[in-house]
């Protein structure tokens, strides 16, 4: 993408309404625009990151054997009357009446609707196990929306639902989700720690939240620092294997890690003092096993292998897709702006032309631009007629992890400069070497 | 995808509520489920097609130089009060009041919001031309939703908006959209004819609708059959060239083609009688040039090259993404079910195992399954323990364009059968030859 043809409305001033760094940087980098309290437009740069995150979530869910679909944003109130949650949900539920005076609501979550779909179409244990998920906009009418996309009202969430014949099978689904989430967050460059949580309005006993450590987190968290050393990496996981998934869950849940809601001082004090950490955390996902909480009242039953009708065991599993942009920035930025991890960056690399209009530098930039595109590494090419300082400041602000700087002096020796946003270190090399290096860096993303 | 692990709830019976064939087939093929009047869930098979269509729309918009972003589903009423449309829009607009008693609405279209974004961030002619688009769920509270996703209430639309310095530049944007739409529909296997249209609530003089010929279409259409011979094919188009885009628009608008709203009997009678056709059509897109209709009241002005503040010239351009599934099925089906064009099929090919449990057929199917996946051609493998007739009926119903049948008799000579859903013709060949053939067929999709 050529910057002169893009829509990247960066702000020079710090927006006064933003209280936390991710909100400030998303506004300054021209990623979002507030349209109403807690309701945002995703400007082109923000949209690119949102799509990357969505794509990673899809890939990891499919890898775990979960099936994508899509439920609508609006739901009939009657479904929620069946589960008993229509009255419970309170003012956070956005209630709507259509022209025929029928009650609708903007879905804050989808347990009722997915249970309705299941009971309409599935009747036998032979069709289990089944996990369906979607990535769809939700609405929660927060009394005080704040922190940009971190606590918006209209937000994008992945929510998945497992249907299993009994508790053991459902616990396997729970474990499968935990494993798939670990890899999902790792691919985004995040350390998200699974912590035992309280269940809240979804219900259920078994539940873990995934928290990213950040000063601005809404929860206080207590953990054994040993958990920070765990990495899933490229481990090949057989998601059908109960043992394999359970072993990974055991590995990640062995070190103490809890939020203030479930914190147990005695257990925490058993952790060696040097590893005992207190911090704040941003919740970026949560998994639940809640058994027959919805299948009982909504009569989602299947016939088991003995010919008996039994309610299915369910769980629900969410990832805060839009909120993740804020969380990633909270965890990865510096004074000059955002530092995108390679997995989610809007463009893998930026090209800065130090002398726009010069035949040699323009030519070298165009060649790099086309070569990178041909390799599937769409660059953002700053082809504006601006001074170098302004171009560097923009690149630093929007946080592309790599920058290639092309200037007349280097070109005289056939060299360009490759700079890491994270370390700030630059290296001179030929354009071909820079392309090879980038291809290598992005091979696993 | 293995069918035993998928969620494909096909119906044996014809659903009584469906009046038209696409609605009937989408329900029978387990693609959608109605959740409220005109509000649908997209079950896994339907979601796959929806994503394919979305992907094609994105690719062709980006090819034309248009920039993707995303606006929210809910909008503040105040924006619509500025343009004067809040009161005009009538009961089709779903009006919502939040917990703080602020008026919101579920966006039926986005002219106001995009104009608001533009005026907040763009001030100079140097930032033009600019075309922004998004693909987002919309809501229109139809008094009588019907025909499944063809006239739903919650529907997915691509809507794009161009901002240009004057009428000439905006007409180029209009032409660019027409050209990009022609290729978009062609890639979906559709013949969508641009027809001069009336403007309706968006406003504007220049407007064309794109109509797919089908008996169940809501509009009567009159056209010169010469237009059916026009194909854009793989023509390379320079979207920056006004002349090139204009020439293509002239080519497609030269033959007479109008809906009943703009039909001109005298002009129509000038078409040679053998080519004069009357039919019905389904609208799948519309483009508008409306000048300063929104930029005037909403004060979206830029400074031109003389230093004067002038309102920008705009247009808006829509593609009915979710409705297209219905339109494609209306245009491409037979007594046995759907016939997906290669460009939008949920799976490129189906594998039917005629003797599940037999070591040789199972082995051959597994090998084909893995080879096709490795080639990027994800097959739907019917690995159920069902008789051949039931497997064929399911494949025909869901309409995959190609089927590979694997049975013990053929395998004895090292052969499988490749069958075209469209022609019904089968050919025996080695598994390797079948894979090569499919790779070749899908090369351009």
Tab-separated table of N, CA and C in Angstrom, chain A residues 1 4-7 9 11 32-37 39-44 47 50-51 54-55 58 65 67-76 79 91-92 94-100 102 104 106 113 116-118 120-122 126 130 132 136-137 139 141-145 153-154 240, chain B residues 1 4-7 9 11 32-37 39-44 47 50-51 54-55 58 65 67-76 79 91-92 94-100 102 104 106 113 116-118 120-122 126 130 132 136-137 139 141-145 153-154 240:
chain	number	residue	atom	x	y	z
A	1	UNK	N	0.845	-1.198	0.000
A	1	UNK	CA	0.000	0.000	0.000
A	1	UNK	C	0.882	1.251	0.000
A	4	UNK	N	0.433	7.584	0.088
A	4	UNK	CA	-0.294	8.688	-0.567
A	4	UNK	C	-1.672	8.258	-1.039
A	5	UNK	N	-1.908	6.965	-1.147
A	5	UNK	CA	-3.219	6.503	-1.596
A	5	UNK	C	-4.002	5.869	-0.456
A	6	UNK	N	-3.431	5.899	0.740
A	6	UNK	CA	-4.075	5.245	1.878
A	6	UNK	C	-4.850	6.290	2.678
A	7	UNK	N	-5.595	5.809	3.655
A	7	UNK	CA	-6.299	6.729	4.544
A	7	UNK	C	-5.789	6.446	5.950
A	9	UNK	N	-5.245	8.720	8.992
A	9	UNK	CA	-5.322	10.040	9.629
A	9	UNK	C	-4.672	10.052	11.012
A	11	UNK	N	-2.836	11.558	14.305
A	11	UNK	CA	-3.024	12.797	15.052
A	11	UNK	C	-1.688	13.229	15.649
A	32	UNK	N	-8.876	4.025	14.963
A	32	UNK	CA	-10.297	3.984	15.319
A	32	UNK	C	-10.850	5.403	15.404
A	33	UNK	N	-12.159	5.498	15.351
A	33	UNK	CA	-12.832	6.771	15.602
A	33	UNK	C	-14.092	6.476	16.403
A	34	UNK	N	-14.282	7.208	17.464
A	34	UNK	CA	-15.484	6.992	18.275
A	34	UNK	C	-16.705	7.598	17.588
A	35	UNK	N	-17.775	6.809	17.472
A	35	UNK	CA	-19.001	7.303	16.823
A	35	UNK	C	-20.090	7.612	17.844
A	36	UNK	N	-20.017	6.938	18.966
A	36	UNK	CA	-20.909	7.211	20.102
A	36	UNK	C	-20.185	6.579	21.282
A	37	UNK	N	-20.654	6.826	22.494
A	37	UNK	CA	-19.959	6.264	23.654
A	37	UNK	C	-19.786	4.756	23.479
A	39	UNK	N	-18.755	3.028	21.029
A	39	UNK	CA	-19.049	2.499	19.682
A	39	UNK	C	-18.032	3.111	18.721
A	40	UNK	N	-17.270	2.269	18.060
A	40	UNK	CA	-16.138	2.731	17.256
A	40	UNK	C	-16.222	2.310	15.792
A	41	UNK	N	-15.718	3.200	14.935
A	41	UNK	CA	-15.380	2.792	13.573
A	41	UNK	C	-13.942	2.319	13.586
A	42	UNK	N	-13.678	1.331	12.770
A	42	UNK	CA	-12.319	0.801	12.603
A	42	UNK	C	-11.784	1.383	11.314
A	43	UNK	N	-10.918	2.367	11.442
A	43	UNK	CA	-10.328	2.988	10.265
A	43	UNK	C	-9.382	1.963	9.619
A	44	UNK	N	-8.944	2.237	8.377
A	44	UNK	CA	-8.248	1.181	7.624
A	44	UNK	C	-7.120	0.472	8.379
A	47	UNK	N	-8.614	-1.701	11.096
A	47	UNK	CA	-9.334	-2.822	10.495
A	47	UNK	C	-8.374	-3.933	10.073
A	50	UNK	N	-7.502	-5.863	13.137
A	50	UNK	CA	-8.682	-6.629	13.562
A	50	UNK	C	-8.825	-7.898	12.720
A	51	UNK	N	-8.642	-7.762	11.416
A	51	UNK	CA	-8.753	-8.917	10.522
A	51	UNK	C	-7.652	-9.945	10.784
A	54	UNK	N	-8.654	-11.790	13.925
A	54	UNK	CA	-9.765	-12.671	13.585
A	54	UNK	C	-9.253	-13.917	12.849
A	55	UNK	N	-8.329	-13.710	11.924
A	55	UNK	CA	-7.794	-14.798	11.124
A	55	UNK	C	-7.046	-15.819	11.999
A	58	UNK	N	-9.624	-17.808	13.935
A	58	UNK	CA	-10.233	-18.822	13.058
A	58	UNK	C	-9.287	-20.011	12.866
A	65	UNK	N	-10.450	-28.485	15.644
A	65	UNK	CA	-11.610	-29.264	15.224
A	65	UNK	C	-12.947	-28.579	15.457
A	67	UNK	N	-16.015	-25.854	14.598
A	67	UNK	CA	-16.627	-25.556	13.300
A	67	UNK	C	-17.180	-24.131	13.267
A	68	UNK	N	-16.712	-23.325	12.304
A	68	UNK	CA	-17.180	-21.938	12.214
A	68	UNK	C	-18.575	-21.816	11.613
A	69	UNK	N	-19.330	-20.867	12.104
A	69	UNK	CA	-20.654	-20.531	11.584
A	69	UNK	C	-20.881	-19.071	11.965
A	70	UNK	N	-22.099	-18.592	11.821
A	70	UNK	CA	-22.349	-17.195	12.189
A	70	UNK	C	-23.789	-17.008	12.637
A	71	UNK	N	-23.946	-16.529	13.840
A	71	UNK	CA	-25.285	-16.201	14.325
A	71	UNK	C	-25.504	-14.704	14.181
A	72	UNK	N	-26.771	-14.284	14.076
A	72	UNK	CA	-27.050	-12.857	13.854
A	72	UNK	C	-26.756	-12.027	15.100
A	73	UNK	N	-26.687	-10.709	14.922
A	73	UNK	CA	-26.463	-9.826	16.072
A	73	UNK	C	-27.741	-9.693	16.903
A	74	UNK	N	-28.901	-9.681	16.237
A	74	UNK	CA	-30.155	-9.515	16.987
A	74	UNK	C	-30.781	-10.872	17.267
A	75	UNK	N	-31.399	-10.957	18.421
A	75	UNK	CA	-31.996	-12.214	18.855
A	75	UNK	C	-33.400	-11.962	19.372
A	76	UNK	N	-34.274	-12.964	19.222
A	76	UNK	CA	-35.619	-12.801	19.782
A	76	UNK	C	-35.576	-12.941	21.306
A	79	UNK	N	-36.241	-16.492	23.315
A	79	UNK	CA	-35.209	-17.487	23.625
A	79	UNK	C	-34.646	-17.257	25.024
A	91	UNK	N	-29.667	-4.017	32.917
A	91	UNK	CA	-29.597	-2.903	31.979
A	91	UNK	C	-28.472	-3.030	30.967
A	92	UNK	N	-27.563	-3.992	31.168
A	92	UNK	CA	-26.497	-4.144	30.175
A	92	UNK	C	-27.005	-4.737	28.875
A	94	UNK	N	-29.164	-4.638	25.686
A	94	UNK	CA	-29.828	-3.633	24.854
A	94	UNK	C	-31.110	-4.240	24.285
A	95	UNK	N	-32.229	-3.767	24.801
A	95	UNK	CA	-33.521	-4.313	24.413
A	95	UNK	C	-34.123	-3.457	23.310
A	96	UNK	N	-34.733	-4.107	22.340
A	96	UNK	CA	-35.207	-3.435	21.136
A	96	UNK	C	-36.618	-3.925	20.840
A	97	UNK	N	-37.446	-3.017	20.335
A	97	UNK	CA	-38.784	-3.440	19.916
A	97	UNK	C	-38.919	-3.111	18.435
A	98	UNK	N	-39.341	-4.081	17.633
A	98	UNK	CA	-39.421	-3.819	16.196
A	98	UNK	C	-40.770	-3.202	15.819
A	99	UNK	N	-40.997	-2.952	14.535
A	99	UNK	CA	-42.219	-2.246	14.094
A	99	UNK	C	-43.484	-3.029	14.403
A	100	UNK	N	-43.351	-4.357	14.566
A	100	UNK	CA	-44.523	-5.158	14.927
A	100	UNK	C	-44.631	-5.361	16.435
A	102	UNK	N	-42.494	-6.611	18.442
A	102	UNK	CA	-41.886	-7.828	18.969
A	102	UNK	C	-40.586	-7.475	19.662
A	104	UNK	N	-36.892	-7.788	20.673
A	104	UNK	CA	-35.606	-8.311	20.244
A	104	UNK	C	-34.555	-7.829	21.232
A	106	UNK	N	-30.007	-7.053	21.301
A	106	UNK	CA	-28.718	-7.151	20.630
A	106	UNK	C	-27.905	-8.120	21.478
A	113	UNK	N	-29.154	-19.071	21.826
A	113	UNK	CA	-29.383	-19.298	20.403
A	113	UNK	C	-28.695	-20.558	19.917
A	116	UNK	N	-30.623	-23.487	20.955
A	116	UNK	CA	-31.812	-23.614	20.106
A	116	UNK	C	-31.463	-24.294	18.778
A	117	UNK	N	-30.341	-23.902	18.195
A	117	UNK	CA	-29.914	-24.523	16.932
A	117	UNK	C	-29.612	-26.003	17.160
A	118	UNK	N	-28.936	-26.279	18.243
A	118	UNK	CA	-28.579	-27.664	18.538
A	118	UNK	C	-29.829	-28.528	18.702
A	120	UNK	N	-32.724	-28.197	17.637
A	120	UNK	CA	-33.526	-28.327	16.419
A	120	UNK	C	-32.947	-29.356	15.458
A	121	UNK	N	-31.651	-29.607	15.552
A	121	UNK	CA	-31.011	-30.394	14.503
A	121	UNK	C	-30.296	-31.652	14.972
A	122	UNK	N	-30.022	-31.752	16.259
A	122	UNK	CA	-29.223	-32.883	16.715
A	122	UNK	C	-30.038	-33.711	17.696
A	126	UNK	N	-24.525	-39.999	18.476
A	126	UNK	CA	-23.615	-40.258	17.356
A	126	UNK	C	-23.132	-38.967	16.706
A	130	UNK	N	-19.472	-32.109	19.413
A	130	UNK	CA	-19.675	-31.030	18.452
A	130	UNK	C	-19.320	-29.707	19.125
A	132	UNK	N	-19.289	-25.694	18.001
A	132	UNK	CA	-19.574	-24.658	17.007
A	132	UNK	C	-19.116	-23.315	17.571
A	136	UNK	N	-18.575	-12.664	16.024
A	136	UNK	CA	-19.665	-11.748	15.662
A	136	UNK	C	-19.679	-10.562	16.623
A	137	UNK	N	-20.233	-9.452	16.176
A	137	UNK	CA	-20.396	-8.276	17.017
A	137	UNK	C	-21.417	-8.529	18.101
A	139	UNK	N	-23.159	-6.639	21.856
A	139	UNK	CA	-23.401	-5.343	22.486
A	139	UNK	C	-23.686	-5.539	23.961
A	141	UNK	N	-24.519	-2.869	27.084
A	141	UNK	CA	-24.762	-1.455	27.353
A	141	UNK	C	-24.105	-1.063	28.674
A	142	UNK	N	-22.782	-1.025	28.664
A	142	UNK	CA	-21.989	-0.636	29.838
A	142	UNK	C	-22.462	0.726	30.342
A	143	UNK	N	-22.545	0.868	31.635
A	143	UNK	CA	-22.986	2.158	32.164
A	143	UNK	C	-21.938	3.232	31.903
A	144	UNK	N	-20.641	2.828	31.930
A	144	UNK	CA	-19.591	3.813	31.698
A	144	UNK	C	-18.532	3.210	30.762
A	145	UNK	N	-18.822	3.235	29.451
A	145	UNK	CA	-17.839	2.690	28.516
A	145	UNK	C	-16.564	3.523	28.601
A	153	UNK	N	-18.951	-0.730	23.974
A	153	UNK	CA	-20.286	-1.312	24.069
A	153	UNK	C	-20.515	-2.287	22.907
A	154	UNK	N	-20.189	-1.863	21.692
A	154	UNK	CA	-20.257	-2.780	20.545
A	154	UNK	C	-18.866	-3.373	20.374
A	240	UNK	N	-7.603	-34.568	19.440
A	240	UNK	CA	-8.516	-35.656	19.773
A	240	UNK	C	-8.065	-36.415	21.015
B	1	UNK	N	-12.703	-31.504	5.062
B	1	UNK	CA	-13.628	-31.732	6.161
B	1	UNK	C	-14.293	-33.101	6.012
B	4	UNK	N	-18.529	-36.822	8.915
B	4	UNK	CA	-18.892	-37.328	10.247
B	4	UNK	C	-18.496	-36.347	11.354
B	5	UNK	N	-17.617	-35.415	11.048
B	5	UNK	CA	-17.212	-34.451	12.069
B	5	UNK	C	-17.790	-33.074	11.796
B	6	UNK	N	-18.583	-32.958	10.747
B	6	UNK	CA	-19.125	-31.657	10.363
B	6	UNK	C	-20.527	-31.504	10.943
B	7	UNK	N	-21.052	-30.307	10.791
B	7	UNK	CA	-22.434	-30.075	11.215
B	7	UNK	C	-23.203	-29.646	9.969
B	9	UNK	N	-26.853	-30.203	8.878
B	9	UNK	CA	-28.199	-30.746	9.144
B	9	UNK	C	-29.123	-30.604	7.925
B	11	UNK	N	-32.217	-31.390	5.447
B	11	UNK	CA	-33.602	-31.763	5.701
B	11	UNK	C	-34.093	-32.653	4.570
B	32	UNK	N	-28.851	-22.389	6.494
B	32	UNK	CA	-29.344	-21.300	7.343
B	32	UNK	C	-30.409	-21.820	8.295
B	33	UNK	N	-30.643	-21.055	9.332
B	33	UNK	CA	-31.772	-21.326	10.217
B	33	UNK	C	-32.386	-19.989	10.606
B	34	UNK	N	-33.716	-19.904	10.481
B	34	UNK	CA	-34.373	-18.648	10.851
B	34	UNK	C	-34.474	-18.530	12.359
B	35	UNK	N	-34.048	-17.369	12.895
B	35	UNK	CA	-34.096	-17.155	14.354
B	35	UNK	C	-35.230	-16.220	14.746
B	36	UNK	N	-35.630	-15.375	13.822
B	36	UNK	CA	-36.797	-14.508	13.994
B	36	UNK	C	-37.149	-14.094	12.567
B	37	UNK	N	-38.281	-13.442	12.377
B	37	UNK	CA	-38.652	-13.057	11.011
B	37	UNK	C	-37.512	-12.283	10.356
B	39	UNK	N	-34.395	-12.840	10.189
B	39	UNK	CA	-33.109	-12.876	10.905
B	39	UNK	C	-32.620	-14.326	10.916
B	40	UNK	N	-31.447	-14.551	10.359
B	40	UNK	CA	-30.953	-15.914	10.142
B	40	UNK	C	-29.613	-16.181	10.794
B	41	UNK	N	-29.471	-17.430	11.237
B	41	UNK	CA	-28.137	-17.936	11.536
B	41	UNK	C	-27.593	-18.568	10.270
B	42	UNK	N	-26.291	-18.426	10.100
B	42	UNK	CA	-25.602	-19.044	8.969
B	42	UNK	C	-24.932	-20.297	9.497
B	43	UNK	N	-25.529	-21.439	9.182
B	43	UNK	CA	-24.951	-22.702	9.627
B	43	UNK	C	-23.648	-22.932	8.847
B	44	UNK	N	-22.815	-23.885	9.306
B	44	UNK	CA	-21.460	-23.965	8.742
B	44	UNK	C	-21.369	-23.935	7.215
B	47	UNK	N	-22.239	-20.465	5.983
B	47	UNK	CA	-21.183	-19.520	6.373
B	47	UNK	C	-19.984	-19.618	5.432
B	50	UNK	N	-20.863	-17.693	2.368
B	50	UNK	CA	-20.879	-16.262	2.703
B	50	UNK	C	-19.458	-15.705	2.739
B	51	UNK	N	-18.545	-16.446	3.352
B	51	UNK	CA	-17.155	-16.003	3.432
B	51	UNK	C	-16.494	-15.944	2.059
B	54	UNK	N	-17.798	-12.817	0.371
B	54	UNK	CA	-17.160	-11.674	1.025
B	54	UNK	C	-15.718	-11.514	0.513
B	55	UNK	N	-15.016	-12.618	0.417
B	55	UNK	CA	-13.623	-12.598	-0.007
B	55	UNK	C	-13.484	-12.063	-1.434
B	58	UNK	N	-14.055	-8.317	-1.373
B	58	UNK	CA	-12.855	-7.637	-0.879
B	58	UNK	C	-11.785	-7.569	-1.970
B	65	UNK	N	-8.555	-0.253	-6.052
B	65	UNK	CA	-7.936	0.833	-5.298
B	65	UNK	C	-8.782	1.356	-4.147
B	67	UNK	N	-10.433	1.244	-0.297
B	67	UNK	CA	-9.778	0.926	0.972
B	67	UNK	C	-10.767	0.364	1.985
B	68	UNK	N	-10.492	-0.854	2.491
B	68	UNK	CA	-11.406	-1.478	3.449
B	68	UNK	C	-11.287	-0.899	4.856
B	69	UNK	N	-12.391	-0.812	5.537
B	69	UNK	CA	-12.435	-0.393	6.937
B	69	UNK	C	-13.711	-1.025	7.508
B	70	UNK	N	-14.123	-0.600	8.688
B	70	UNK	CA	-15.348	-1.174	9.248
B	70	UNK	C	-16.041	-0.176	10.151
B	71	UNK	N	-17.286	0.110	9.820
B	71	UNK	CA	-18.080	0.965	10.701
B	71	UNK	C	-18.979	0.091	11.566
B	72	UNK	N	-19.401	0.608	12.719
B	72	UNK	CA	-20.204	-0.229	13.634
B	72	UNK	C	-21.622	-0.435	13.104
B	73	UNK	N	-22.314	-1.406	13.688
B	73	UNK	CA	-23.704	-1.636	13.267
B	73	UNK	C	-24.632	-0.559	13.826
B	74	UNK	N	-24.331	-0.088	15.045
B	74	UNK	CA	-25.211	0.915	15.650
B	74	UNK	C	-24.660	2.319	15.404
B	75	UNK	N	-25.571	3.255	15.198
B	75	UNK	CA	-25.177	4.626	14.897
B	75	UNK	C	-25.960	5.587	15.783
B	76	UNK	N	-25.356	6.741	16.103
B	76	UNK	CA	-26.115	7.736	16.866
B	76	UNK	C	-27.149	8.428	15.966
B	79	UNK	N	-26.443	11.961	13.948
B	79	UNK	CA	-25.848	12.054	12.609
B	79	UNK	C	-26.931	12.113	11.537
B	91	UNK	N	-40.510	3.637	9.058
B	91	UNK	CA	-40.534	2.494	9.965
B	91	UNK	C	-39.511	1.429	9.627
B	92	UNK	N	-38.871	1.537	8.467
B	92	UNK	CA	-37.851	0.540	8.129
B	92	UNK	C	-36.586	0.717	8.959
B	94	UNK	N	-34.659	0.743	12.303
B	94	UNK	CA	-34.823	0.188	13.642
B	94	UNK	C	-34.229	1.168	14.642
B	95	UNK	N	-35.109	1.805	15.405
B	95	UNK	CA	-34.678	2.829	16.355
B	95	UNK	C	-34.530	2.215	17.734
B	96	UNK	N	-33.484	2.638	18.416
B	96	UNK	CA	-33.112	2.018	19.682
B	96	UNK	C	-32.812	3.116	20.687
B	97	UNK	N	-33.157	2.880	21.937
B	97	UNK	CA	-32.817	3.837	22.989
B	97	UNK	C	-31.961	3.110	24.014
B	98	UNK	N	-30.804	3.679	24.351
B	98	UNK	CA	-29.932	2.972	25.286
B	98	UNK	C	-30.270	3.308	26.735
B	99	UNK	N	-29.512	2.780	27.676
B	99	UNK	CA	-29.857	2.918	29.096
B	99	UNK	C	-29.802	4.366	29.558
B	100	UNK	N	-29.031	5.203	28.835
B	100	UNK	CA	-28.988	6.624	29.187
B	100	UNK	C	-30.000	7.446	28.378
B	102	UNK	N	-30.323	7.682	25.212
B	102	UNK	CA	-29.810	8.287	23.981
B	102	UNK	C	-30.322	7.491	22.796
B	104	UNK	N	-30.236	5.716	19.392
B	104	UNK	CA	-29.354	5.038	18.452
B	104	UNK	C	-30.226	4.445	17.347
B	106	UNK	N	-30.007	1.037	14.254
B	106	UNK	CA	-29.220	-0.021	13.613
B	106	UNK	C	-29.071	0.418	12.168
B	113	UNK	N	-22.451	8.410	8.407
B	113	UNK	CA	-21.288	8.117	9.238
B	113	UNK	C	-19.985	8.284	8.466
B	116	UNK	N	-19.184	11.852	8.138
B	116	UNK	CA	-18.679	12.344	9.413
B	116	UNK	C	-17.193	11.999	9.583
B	117	UNK	N	-16.825	10.790	9.225
B	117	UNK	CA	-15.408	10.388	9.326
B	117	UNK	C	-14.562	11.232	8.387
B	118	UNK	N	-15.080	11.417	7.184
B	118	UNK	CA	-14.333	12.190	6.194
B	118	UNK	C	-14.095	13.624	6.679
B	120	UNK	N	-14.034	14.838	9.530
B	120	UNK	CA	-13.184	14.960	10.719
B	120	UNK	C	-11.709	14.850	10.372
B	121	UNK	N	-11.385	14.202	9.263
B	121	UNK	CA	-9.989	13.866	9.017
B	121	UNK	C	-9.407	14.395	7.720
B	122	UNK	N	-10.243	14.796	6.777
B	122	UNK	CA	-9.713	15.202	5.476
B	122	UNK	C	-10.051	16.660	5.225
B	126	UNK	N	-5.603	17.441	-1.837
B	126	UNK	CA	-4.446	16.551	-2.029
B	126	UNK	C	-4.710	15.145	-1.504
B	130	UNK	N	-10.531	9.483	-2.846
B	130	UNK	CA	-10.566	8.525	-1.746
B	130	UNK	C	-11.864	7.715	-1.823
B	132	UNK	N	-13.614	4.670	0.401
B	132	UNK	CA	-13.605	3.789	1.568
B	132	UNK	C	-14.808	2.863	1.482
B	136	UNK	N	-20.472	-4.956	6.275
B	136	UNK	CA	-20.988	-4.975	7.644
B	136	UNK	C	-22.477	-5.334	7.638
B	137	UNK	N	-22.944	-5.868	8.744
B	137	UNK	CA	-24.365	-6.192	8.889
B	137	UNK	C	-25.188	-4.918	8.965
B	139	UNK	N	-29.501	-3.438	9.060
B	139	UNK	CA	-30.856	-3.857	9.442
B	139	UNK	C	-31.880	-2.947	8.780
B	141	UNK	N	-36.065	-2.833	8.837
B	141	UNK	CA	-37.220	-3.482	9.458
B	141	UNK	C	-38.345	-3.611	8.436
B	142	UNK	N	-38.129	-4.505	7.465
B	142	UNK	CA	-39.115	-4.780	6.415
B	142	UNK	C	-40.453	-5.137	7.060
B	143	UNK	N	-41.524	-4.630	6.463
B	143	UNK	CA	-42.825	-4.956	7.055
B	143	UNK	C	-43.145	-6.439	6.859
B	144	UNK	N	-42.687	-7.005	5.720
B	144	UNK	CA	-42.965	-8.424	5.479
B	144	UNK	C	-41.700	-9.091	4.942
B	145	UNK	N	-40.800	-9.476	5.852
B	145	UNK	CA	-39.583	-10.153	5.388
B	145	UNK	C	-39.973	-11.478	4.742
B	153	UNK	N	-34.184	-9.091	7.202
B	153	UNK	CA	-34.096	-7.813	7.921
B	153	UNK	C	-32.640	-7.533	8.296
B	154	UNK	N	-31.973	-8.516	8.891
B	154	UNK	CA	-30.545	-8.341	9.171
B	154	UNK	C	-29.792	-8.942	7.995
B	240	UNK	N	-6.933	3.368	-12.659
B	240	UNK	CA	-6.631	4.800	-12.609
B	240	UNK	C	-6.974	5.507	-13.926
